[in-house]
mmCIF file of C-alpha atoms in Angstrom:
data_model
loop_
_atom_site.group_PDB
_atom_site.id
_atom_site.type_symbol
_atom_site.label_atom_id
_atom_site.label_comp_id
_atom_site.label_asym_id
_atom_site.label_seq_id
_atom_site.Cartn_x
_atom_site.Cartn_y
_atom_site.Cartn_z
ATOM 1 C CA MET A 1 4.969 13.029 -33.512
ATOM 2 C CA THR A 2 8.137 11.430 -32.085
ATOM 3 C CA ILE A 3 10.802 14.266 -31.878
ATOM 4 C CA ALA A 4 9.739 17.935 -31.523
ATOM 5 C CA ASP A 5 10.872 21.168 -30.053
ATOM 6 C CA LEU A 6 8.907 21.818 -26.928
ATOM 7 C CA THR A 7 9.026 25.005 -24.784
ATOM 8 C CA VAL A 8 7.746 24.571 -21.235
ATOM 9 C CA ARG A 9 7.038 27.864 -19.496
ATOM 10 C CA GLY A 10 7.365 27.460 -15.698
ATOM 11 C CA ALA A 11 10.063 25.772 -13.759
ATOM 12 C CA GLY A 12 7.953 24.546 -10.858
ATOM 13 C CA ILE A 13 6.875 20.967 -10.196
ATOM 14 C CA PHE A 14 4.405 20.750 -12.961
ATOM 15 C CA GLY A 15 6.665 22.324 -15.632
ATOM 16 C CA LEU A 16 9.700 20.254 -14.667
ATOM 17 C CA SER A 17 7.644 17.023 -14.573
ATOM 18 C CA VAL A 18 6.297 17.600 -17.996
ATOM 19 C CA ALA A 19 9.677 18.461 -19.332
ATOM 20 C CA TYR A 20 11.206 15.335 -17.819
ATOM 21 C CA ALA A 21 8.640 13.029 -19.248
ATOM 22 C CA CYS A 22 8.956 14.588 -22.739
ATOM 23 C CA LEU A 23 12.732 14.410 -22.672
ATOM 24 C CA ARG A 24 12.520 10.782 -21.936
ATOM 25 C CA ARG A 25 10.581 10.363 -25.084
ATOM 26 C CA GLY A 26 13.141 11.936 -27.240
ATOM 27 C CA ALA A 27 11.780 15.534 -27.350
ATOM 28 C CA ARG A 28 14.043 18.560 -27.473
ATOM 29 C CA VAL A 29 12.856 20.663 -24.520
ATOM 30 C CA THR A 30 13.571 24.232 -23.249
ATOM 31 C CA VAL A 31 12.141 25.168 -19.795
ATOM 32 C CA VAL A 32 11.639 28.839 -19.343
ATOM 33 C CA ASP A 33 11.213 30.729 -16.069
ATOM 34 C CA PRO A 34 12.244 34.308 -15.569
ATOM 35 C CA ASN A 35 12.408 33.822 -11.842
ATOM 36 C CA GLY A 36 14.334 30.578 -11.799
ATOM 37 C CA ILE A 37 13.764 27.083 -10.597
ATOM 38 C CA ALA A 38 10.987 26.582 -7.979
ATOM 39 C CA SER A 39 10.608 30.314 -7.365
ATOM 40 C CA GLY A 40 6.955 29.938 -6.467
ATOM 41 C CA ALA A 41 4.918 27.373 -4.341
ATOM 42 C CA SER A 42 7.253 24.567 -5.552
ATOM 43 C CA GLY A 43 10.019 26.069 -3.399
ATOM 44 C CA GLY A 44 8.212 25.398 -0.168
ATOM 45 C CA ILE A 45 9.246 23.388 2.968
ATOM 46 C CA VAL A 46 6.361 20.907 3.698
ATOM 47 C CA GLY A 47 5.989 18.424 0.926
ATOM 48 C CA ALA A 48 3.159 16.095 2.179
ATOM 49 C CA LEU A 49 2.201 13.525 -0.348
ATOM 50 C CA ALA A 50 -0.988 12.483 1.271
ATOM 51 C CA PRO A 51 -3.970 10.678 -0.297
ATOM 52 C CA HIS A 52 -7.610 11.722 -0.120
ATOM 53 C CA VAL A 53 -9.692 9.441 2.203
ATOM 54 C CA PRO A 54 -10.674 6.086 0.612
ATOM 55 C CA GLU A 55 -14.373 6.798 0.065
ATOM 56 C CA ASN A 56 -16.583 8.560 -2.340
ATOM 57 C CA TRP A 57 -14.317 7.372 -5.155
ATOM 58 C CA ASN A 58 -13.880 9.639 -8.218
ATOM 59 C CA PRO A 59 -11.471 10.146 -11.024
ATOM 60 C CA LYS A 60 -9.482 12.744 -8.990
ATOM 61 C CA LYS A 61 -8.848 10.221 -6.140
ATOM 62 C CA ALA A 62 -8.155 7.405 -8.649
ATOM 63 C CA PHE A 63 -5.571 9.552 -10.529
ATOM 64 C CA GLN A 64 -3.888 10.593 -7.262
ATOM 65 C CA LEU A 65 -3.582 6.994 -6.080
ATOM 66 C CA GLU A 66 -1.890 5.997 -9.323
ATOM 67 C CA SER A 67 0.542 8.893 -9.106
ATOM 68 C CA LEU A 68 1.326 8.360 -5.411
ATOM 69 C CA LEU A 69 2.016 4.533 -6.208
ATOM 70 C CA MET A 70 4.417 5.443 -8.961
ATOM 71 C CA ALA A 71 6.214 8.209 -6.917
ATOM 72 C CA GLU A 72 8.778 5.966 -5.143
ATOM 73 C CA GLU A 73 10.322 4.679 -8.403
ATOM 74 C CA TYR A 74 10.012 8.119 -9.966
ATOM 75 C CA TRP A 75 11.954 9.935 -7.259
ATOM 76 C CA THR A 76 14.435 7.151 -6.827
ATOM 77 C CA ASP A 77 15.177 7.320 -10.517
ATOM 78 C CA ILE A 78 15.702 11.050 -10.237
ATOM 79 C CA ALA A 79 18.034 10.637 -7.263
ATOM 80 C CA ASP A 80 20.027 7.966 -8.936
ATOM 81 C CA ARG A 81 20.340 9.980 -12.071
ATOM 82 C CA THR A 82 21.498 13.161 -10.420
ATOM 83 C CA GLY A 83 23.103 12.045 -7.168
ATOM 84 C CA LEU A 84 20.887 14.629 -5.420
ATOM 85 C CA LYS A 85 18.681 13.883 -2.461
ATOM 86 C CA THR A 86 14.962 14.634 -2.871
ATOM 87 C CA GLY A 87 13.873 13.778 0.666
ATOM 88 C CA TYR A 88 11.324 11.217 -0.647
ATOM 89 C CA LEU A 89 10.218 8.621 1.865
ATOM 90 C CA ARG A 90 7.003 6.552 1.859
ATOM 91 C CA SER A 91 6.743 6.672 5.648
ATOM 92 C CA GLY A 92 2.972 6.518 5.989
ATOM 93 C CA ARG A 93 0.875 8.844 8.106
ATOM 94 C CA LEU A 94 -0.704 8.950 11.550
ATOM 95 C CA GLN A 95 -3.880 10.845 12.519
ATOM 96 C CA PRO A 96 -5.438 10.885 15.927
ATOM 97 C CA ILE A 97 -8.930 9.565 16.489
ATOM 98 C CA PRO A 98 -10.794 12.081 18.698
ATOM 99 C CA ASP A 99 -14.022 10.187 19.651
ATOM 100 C CA ASP A 100 -16.158 7.158 19.067
ATOM 101 C CA ASP A 101 -17.804 8.593 15.888
ATOM 102 C CA ALA A 102 -14.356 9.158 14.324
ATOM 103 C CA ARG A 103 -13.427 5.576 15.276
ATOM 104 C CA ALA A 104 -16.457 4.232 13.444
ATOM 105 C CA LEU A 105 -15.776 6.291 10.426
ATOM 106 C CA ALA A 106 -12.061 5.212 10.449
ATOM 107 C CA SER A 107 -13.143 1.567 10.658
ATOM 108 C CA SER A 108 -15.459 2.053 7.694
ATOM 109 C CA ARG A 109 -12.693 3.667 5.668
ATOM 110 C CA ALA A 110 -10.322 0.854 6.551
ATOM 111 C CA GLU A 111 -12.747 -1.608 4.840
ATOM 112 C CA THR A 112 -13.197 0.547 1.658
ATOM 113 C CA ALA A 113 -9.441 1.081 1.456
ATOM 114 C CA LYS A 114 -8.906 -2.676 0.951
ATOM 115 C CA ASP A 115 -10.783 -2.424 -2.320
ATOM 116 C CA LEU A 116 -10.176 1.084 -3.489
ATOM 117 C CA TRP A 117 -6.380 1.046 -2.815
ATOM 118 C CA GLN A 118 -6.110 -2.293 -4.615
ATOM 119 C CA GLY A 119 -4.230 -3.975 -1.847
ATOM 120 C CA LYS A 120 -1.194 -1.736 -2.528
ATOM 121 C CA ALA A 121 -1.628 0.275 0.733
ATOM 122 C CA GLU A 122 -3.476 0.011 3.994
ATOM 123 C CA TRP A 123 -5.652 2.242 6.136
ATOM 124 C CA GLU A 124 -5.870 0.825 9.767
ATOM 125 C CA ILE A 125 -6.503 1.783 13.340
ATOM 126 C CA THR A 126 -3.563 1.395 15.704
ATOM 127 C CA SER A 127 -2.993 1.790 19.489
ATOM 128 C CA ASP A 128 0.807 1.669 18.971
ATOM 129 C CA PRO A 129 1.783 4.838 17.047
ATOM 130 C CA GLY A 130 5.509 4.883 17.827
ATOM 131 C CA PRO A 131 7.443 7.631 19.582
ATOM 132 C CA PHE A 132 6.649 10.553 17.217
ATOM 133 C CA ALA A 133 2.833 10.914 17.382
ATOM 134 C CA PRO A 134 0.175 13.454 18.001
ATOM 135 C CA VAL A 135 -1.898 13.394 21.163
ATOM 136 C CA SER A 136 -4.997 11.250 20.774
ATOM 137 C CA PRO A 137 -7.951 11.498 23.240
ATOM 138 C CA THR A 138 -8.920 7.906 22.506
ATOM 139 C CA GLY A 139 -5.479 6.506 22.570
ATOM 140 C CA LEU A 140 -6.095 5.323 18.997
ATOM 141 C CA TRP A 141 -4.705 6.564 15.648
ATOM 142 C CA ILE A 142 -5.303 6.064 11.988
ATOM 143 C CA ARG A 143 -2.265 4.788 10.187
ATOM 144 C CA ASP A 144 -2.018 4.651 6.385
ATOM 145 C CA THR A 145 0.898 3.227 4.418
ATOM 146 C CA LEU A 146 0.208 5.196 1.222
ATOM 147 C CA SER A 147 1.243 8.650 2.390
ATOM 148 C CA ALA A 148 4.791 9.778 1.649
ATOM 149 C CA HIS A 149 6.724 13.048 1.790
ATOM 150 C CA LEU A 150 9.635 14.852 0.156
ATOM 151 C CA HIS A 151 11.490 18.166 0.492
ATOM 152 C CA PRO A 152 9.881 20.416 -2.148
ATOM 153 C CA HIS A 153 12.801 22.700 -2.754
ATOM 154 C CA ARG A 154 15.407 19.765 -2.899
ATOM 155 C CA ALA A 155 13.123 17.651 -4.987
ATOM 156 C CA THR A 156 12.555 20.333 -7.642
ATOM 157 C CA GLN A 157 16.301 21.111 -7.751
ATOM 158 C CA ALA A 158 16.994 17.405 -8.336
ATOM 159 C CA LEU A 159 14.319 17.321 -11.062
ATOM 160 C CA ALA A 160 15.836 20.240 -12.736
ATOM 161 C CA ARG A 161 19.203 18.491 -12.695
ATOM 162 C CA ALA A 162 17.494 15.397 -14.235
ATOM 163 C CA VAL A 163 16.072 17.587 -17.045
ATOM 164 C CA ASP A 164 19.618 18.883 -17.613
ATOM 165 C CA SER A 165 21.064 15.483 -17.626
ATOM 166 C CA LEU A 166 18.707 14.481 -20.453
ATOM 167 C CA GLY A 167 19.716 17.423 -22.669
ATOM 168 C CA GLY A 168 16.955 19.810 -21.600
ATOM 169 C CA LYS A 169 17.718 23.592 -21.338
ATOM 170 C CA ILE A 170 16.548 25.685 -18.401
ATOM 171 C CA GLN A 171 16.774 29.320 -18.998
ATOM 172 C CA THR A 172 15.136 32.651 -18.056
ATOM 173 C CA HIS A 173 13.834 33.745 -21.453
ATOM 174 C CA ALA A 174 13.117 32.237 -24.904
ATOM 175 C CA PRO A 175 11.105 33.118 -28.020
ATOM 176 C CA ASP A 176 7.713 31.515 -28.603
ATOM 177 C CA GLY A 177 7.923 27.920 -29.725
ATOM 178 C CA PRO A 178 5.779 25.852 -32.054
ATOM 179 C CA ILE A 179 4.535 23.724 -29.106
ATOM 180 C CA GLU A 180 4.357 25.144 -25.624
ATOM 181 C CA VAL A 181 3.230 23.963 -22.204
ATOM 182 C CA TRP A 182 2.170 26.766 -19.883
ATOM 183 C CA ALA A 183 2.828 25.711 -16.253
ATOM 184 C CA THR A 184 3.132 29.065 -14.761
ATOM 185 C CA GLY A 185 1.253 28.772 -11.537
ATOM 186 C CA THR A 186 -0.621 31.693 -9.915
ATOM 187 C CA SER A 187 0.530 34.161 -12.570
ATOM 188 C CA GLY A 188 -0.633 31.875 -15.315
ATOM 189 C CA LEU A 189 -4.059 31.535 -13.744
ATOM 190 C CA ALA A 190 -4.337 35.310 -13.618
ATOM 191 C CA ASP A 191 -3.306 35.574 -17.283
ATOM 192 C CA LEU A 192 -5.644 32.915 -18.430
ATOM 193 C CA SER A 193 -8.469 34.339 -16.500
ATOM 194 C CA THR A 194 -7.906 37.731 -18.157
ATOM 195 C CA GLU A 195 -7.616 36.123 -21.600
ATOM 196 C CA LEU A 196 -10.750 33.990 -21.288
ATOM 197 C CA GLY A 197 -12.799 36.741 -19.606
ATOM 198 C CA ARG A 198 -13.601 34.756 -16.456
ATOM 199 C CA THR A 199 -11.855 33.547 -13.351
ATOM 200 C CA VAL A 200 -10.395 29.980 -13.891
ATOM 201 C CA GLY A 201 -8.544 29.946 -10.621
ATOM 202 C CA THR A 202 -7.147 31.980 -7.688
ATOM 203 C CA PRO A 203 -3.959 32.207 -5.666
ATOM 204 C CA ILE A 204 -4.204 30.802 -2.178
ATOM 205 C CA LYS A 205 -1.560 31.997 0.316
ATOM 206 C CA GLY A 206 0.069 29.427 2.559
ATOM 207 C CA GLN A 207 2.453 29.794 5.505
ATOM 208 C CA ALA A 208 4.669 27.109 6.904
ATOM 209 C CA ALA A 209 7.542 26.729 9.403
ATOM 210 C CA LEU A 210 10.597 24.439 9.691
ATOM 211 C CA LEU A 211 11.711 23.258 13.132
ATOM 212 C CA ASP A 212 14.947 21.769 14.437
ATOM 213 C CA HIS A 213 13.601 18.481 15.507
ATOM 214 C CA ASP A 214 14.895 15.128 14.235
ATOM 215 C CA ALA A 215 12.257 12.447 13.739
ATOM 216 C CA LYS A 216 13.517 11.238 10.373
ATOM 217 C CA GLY A 217 12.074 7.849 9.394
ATOM 218 C CA ALA A 218 8.888 8.412 11.441
ATOM 219 C CA PRO A 219 5.453 8.687 9.785
ATOM 220 C CA GLN A 220 4.168 12.137 8.892
ATOM 221 C CA LEU A 221 1.445 13.401 11.037
ATOM 222 C CA PHE A 222 -1.949 15.042 10.355
ATOM 223 C CA ALA A 223 -3.367 16.668 13.536
ATOM 224 C CA GLU A 224 -5.350 19.789 14.066
ATOM 225 C CA ALA A 225 -5.654 20.230 10.360
ATOM 226 C CA LEU A 226 -1.803 20.550 10.104
ATOM 227 C CA HIS A 227 0.587 18.455 8.084
ATOM 228 C CA ILE A 228 3.699 17.660 10.251
ATOM 229 C CA ILE A 229 6.621 16.312 8.176
ATOM 230 C CA PRO A 230 9.756 14.709 9.733
ATOM 231 C CA HIS A 231 12.121 15.251 6.849
ATOM 232 C CA THR A 232 14.952 12.991 6.064
ATOM 233 C CA ASP A 233 17.463 15.725 6.817
ATOM 234 C CA GLY A 234 16.518 15.860 10.551
ATOM 235 C CA THR A 235 14.260 18.792 10.331
ATOM 236 C CA THR A 236 10.442 18.868 10.831
ATOM 237 C CA ALA A 237 8.045 21.059 8.796
ATOM 238 C CA ILE A 238 4.659 22.165 9.816
ATOM 239 C CA GLY A 239 1.989 23.692 7.645
ATOM 240 C CA SER A 240 0.161 25.177 6.218
ATOM 241 C CA THR A 241 -2.359 28.009 6.387
ATOM 242 C CA THR A 242 -4.977 28.440 3.588
ATOM 243 C CA GLU A 243 -5.587 32.196 3.143
ATOM 244 C CA ARG A 244 -7.804 33.320 0.304
ATOM 245 C CA ASP A 245 -7.491 37.099 1.101
ATOM 246 C CA VAL A 246 -3.915 37.761 0.036
ATOM 247 C CA THR A 247 -2.569 41.167 1.142
ATOM 248 C CA ASP A 248 1.131 40.340 1.181
ATOM 249 C CA LEU A 249 3.554 37.484 1.155
ATOM 250 C CA SER A 250 5.140 38.015 4.663
ATOM 251 C CA THR A 251 4.692 35.627 7.470
ATOM 252 C CA ASP A 252 2.505 36.844 10.290
ATOM 253 C CA ALA A 253 0.519 35.982 13.363
ATOM 254 C CA GLN A 254 -1.396 33.211 11.512
ATOM 255 C CA LEU A 255 1.811 31.268 11.169
ATOM 256 C CA GLU A 256 2.660 31.804 14.923
ATOM 257 C CA THR A 257 -0.764 30.376 15.768
ATOM 258 C CA LEU A 258 -0.085 27.376 13.568
ATOM 259 C CA ILE A 259 3.168 26.721 15.360
ATOM 260 C CA ASP A 260 1.465 26.891 18.730
ATOM 261 C CA ARG A 261 -1.117 24.486 17.619
ATOM 262 C CA ALA A 262 1.507 22.079 16.396
ATOM 263 C CA ARG A 263 3.429 22.203 19.681
ATOM 264 C CA VAL A 264 0.192 21.325 21.623
ATOM 265 C CA ALA A 265 -0.763 18.598 19.165
ATOM 266 C CA VAL A 266 2.712 17.050 19.214
ATOM 267 C CA PRO A 267 4.505 17.519 22.481
ATOM 268 C CA ALA A 268 7.819 16.458 21.055
ATOM 269 C CA LEU A 269 7.851 19.752 19.289
ATOM 270 C CA ALA A 270 7.205 21.904 22.372
ATOM 271 C CA LYS A 271 10.782 23.123 22.683
ATOM 272 C CA ALA A 272 11.988 22.743 19.017
ATOM 273 C CA ARG A 273 13.700 25.816 17.631
ATOM 274 C CA ILE A 274 12.164 27.535 14.541
ATOM 275 C CA ILE A 275 14.737 27.314 11.704
ATOM 276 C CA ALA A 276 12.811 29.000 8.990
ATOM 277 C CA ARG A 277 9.443 30.523 8.179
ATOM 278 C CA TRP A 278 7.948 30.410 4.630
ATOM 279 C CA ALA A 279 4.991 31.991 2.879
ATOM 280 C CA GLY A 280 3.964 31.636 -0.740
ATOM 281 C CA LEU A 281 1.056 31.549 -3.242
ATOM 282 C CA ARG A 282 -0.442 28.204 -4.365
ATOM 283 C CA PRO A 283 -2.486 28.047 -7.699
ATOM 284 C CA LYS A 284 -5.943 26.761 -7.070
ATOM 285 C CA ALA A 285 -8.087 26.087 -10.163
ATOM 286 C CA ARG A 286 -11.954 26.688 -9.908
ATOM 287 C CA SER A 287 -12.449 22.855 -9.988
ATOM 288 C CA ARG A 288 -9.917 22.387 -7.159
ATOM 289 C CA ALA A 289 -8.297 19.628 -9.374
ATOM 290 C CA PRO A 290 -5.319 20.139 -11.588
ATOM 291 C CA MET A 291 -6.081 21.978 -14.813
ATOM 292 C CA LEU A 292 -4.674 20.076 -17.763
ATOM 293 C CA GLY A 293 -5.052 19.964 -21.532
ATOM 294 C CA PRO A 294 -5.119 22.180 -24.675
ATOM 295 C CA HIS A 295 -5.475 25.916 -24.429
ATOM 296 C CA PRO A 296 -9.141 26.599 -25.389
ATOM 297 C CA GLY A 297 -8.287 29.273 -27.811
ATOM 298 C CA ARG A 298 -4.770 28.783 -28.945
ATOM 299 C CA SER A 299 -3.372 26.000 -31.156
ATOM 300 C CA GLY A 300 -0.125 24.429 -30.116
ATOM 301 C CA ILE A 301 -0.478 25.560 -26.466
ATOM 302 C CA PHE A 302 -1.175 23.227 -23.545
ATOM 303 C CA ILE A 303 -1.898 24.114 -19.917
ATOM 304 C CA ALA A 304 -0.693 22.347 -16.719
ATOM 305 C CA ASN A 305 -1.677 24.354 -13.705
ATOM 306 C CA GLY A 306 -3.610 24.231 -10.552
ATOM 307 C CA GLY A 307 -1.423 22.028 -8.321
ATOM 308 C CA PHE A 308 -2.657 23.765 -5.096
ATOM 309 C CA LYS A 309 -1.933 21.440 -2.203
ATOM 310 C CA ILE A 310 -1.388 18.234 -4.229
ATOM 311 C CA GLY A 311 0.923 19.212 -6.954
ATOM 312 C CA PHE A 312 3.838 17.068 -5.872
ATOM 313 C CA GLY A 313 1.723 14.116 -5.331
ATOM 314 C CA MET A 314 0.139 14.463 -8.795
ATOM 315 C CA ALA A 315 3.213 15.434 -10.710
ATOM 316 C CA PRO A 316 4.697 11.981 -11.724
ATOM 317 C CA LEU A 317 1.510 11.012 -13.490
ATOM 318 C CA ILE A 318 0.722 14.476 -14.810
ATOM 319 C CA GLY A 319 4.084 14.507 -16.706
ATOM 320 C CA GLU A 320 3.279 11.196 -18.345
ATOM 321 C CA VAL A 321 -0.394 12.191 -19.211
ATOM 322 C CA MET A 322 0.767 15.519 -20.725
ATOM 323 C CA ALA A 323 3.525 13.747 -22.702
ATOM 324 C CA ASP A 324 0.943 11.315 -23.985
ATOM 325 C CA LEU A 325 -1.336 14.132 -25.093
ATOM 326 C CA ILE A 326 1.351 16.216 -26.760
ATOM 327 C CA PHE A 327 3.201 13.597 -28.570
ATOM 328 C CA THR A 328 0.643 10.800 -29.384
ATOM 329 C CA GLY A 329 -2.590 12.595 -29.014
ATOM 330 C CA HIS A 330 -3.710 10.001 -26.513
ATOM 331 C CA ASP A 331 -5.937 11.729 -23.929
ATOM 332 C CA ARG A 332 -5.843 10.300 -20.441
ATOM 333 C CA ILE A 333 -6.970 13.429 -18.672
ATOM 334 C CA PRO A 334 -9.696 12.484 -16.099
ATOM 335 C CA ASP A 335 -13.004 14.092 -15.998
ATOM 336 C CA GLY A 336 -12.810 17.282 -13.864
ATOM 337 C CA PHE A 337 -9.182 17.920 -14.751
ATOM 338 C CA ARG A 338 -9.670 19.600 -18.069
ATOM 339 C CA VAL A 339 -9.149 23.327 -18.729
ATOM 340 C CA THR A 340 -12.712 23.512 -19.942
ATOM 341 C CA ASP A 341 -13.967 22.170 -16.550
ATOM 342 C CA ASN A 342 -12.958 25.580 -15.090
ATOM 343 C CA LEU A 343 -14.828 27.746 -17.620
#
């Protein structure tokens, strides 16, 4: 199949990335979302594109590596095509090393990274982290050169503009199409669970904050289990909580605790003013990996869901893999990523 009418339901990062990949192959694409572009988790403020640790290698980590390595060209193309800034920067990441055991583990991972990351990125121990860094009891930090970041809301808006520039339509409603991709996030997980009679995924609440602190160009930080992102617009994001018991989507005391922890971990943030607070639901599949592939009970329907914390990092490659599957039948979905892996 070379040219087809495709309906993508969901205008978050997975839906837009699939639409973009299919448009580039000549498809006629309509993206449908009654709530608008990036109305769910894709409209957040953190945007850490951080790799899993280089050990215990598996298909999920290999897929993520491939996607992170293609991200710079991907987001540069979108920015060039639209004239919109995505906030993408492969700035690397710093993590404090708390004790001797952690140092030994970091050294071991530095060796495995040389092989697993194919010489395209480094994982190293440093005593010179630069001016924007978390406190480290040992005076040592892990520095990796694979991590990157972007601004989620800005990146999705730019990707939506790129879809439009290629002739794609983005609208709030559309009739059923002959071929559809369902990339509908937490609501889609709930609908699919009901349809299949078992839970295939759950919503996980996250809270984050945006601070008025300019450290643009510095590496992102990972400290006290927090991602701390110095955005290219001169703000700094911190996040996020992971809350399985969802009662509402307001920010609360858990976010204030997160902010306090960030200020202790990174003294440069001690007096930074809070610009914005954010809370939202992130779709987590049972397998914890993205959930991709044909709907198990409906012909012509494909699923792209379960981005959870790694959706933006996985999106460039997910778009290509789904386009391959839909238009050529070539199946590159890794083990553990299939819809059936969640049944």
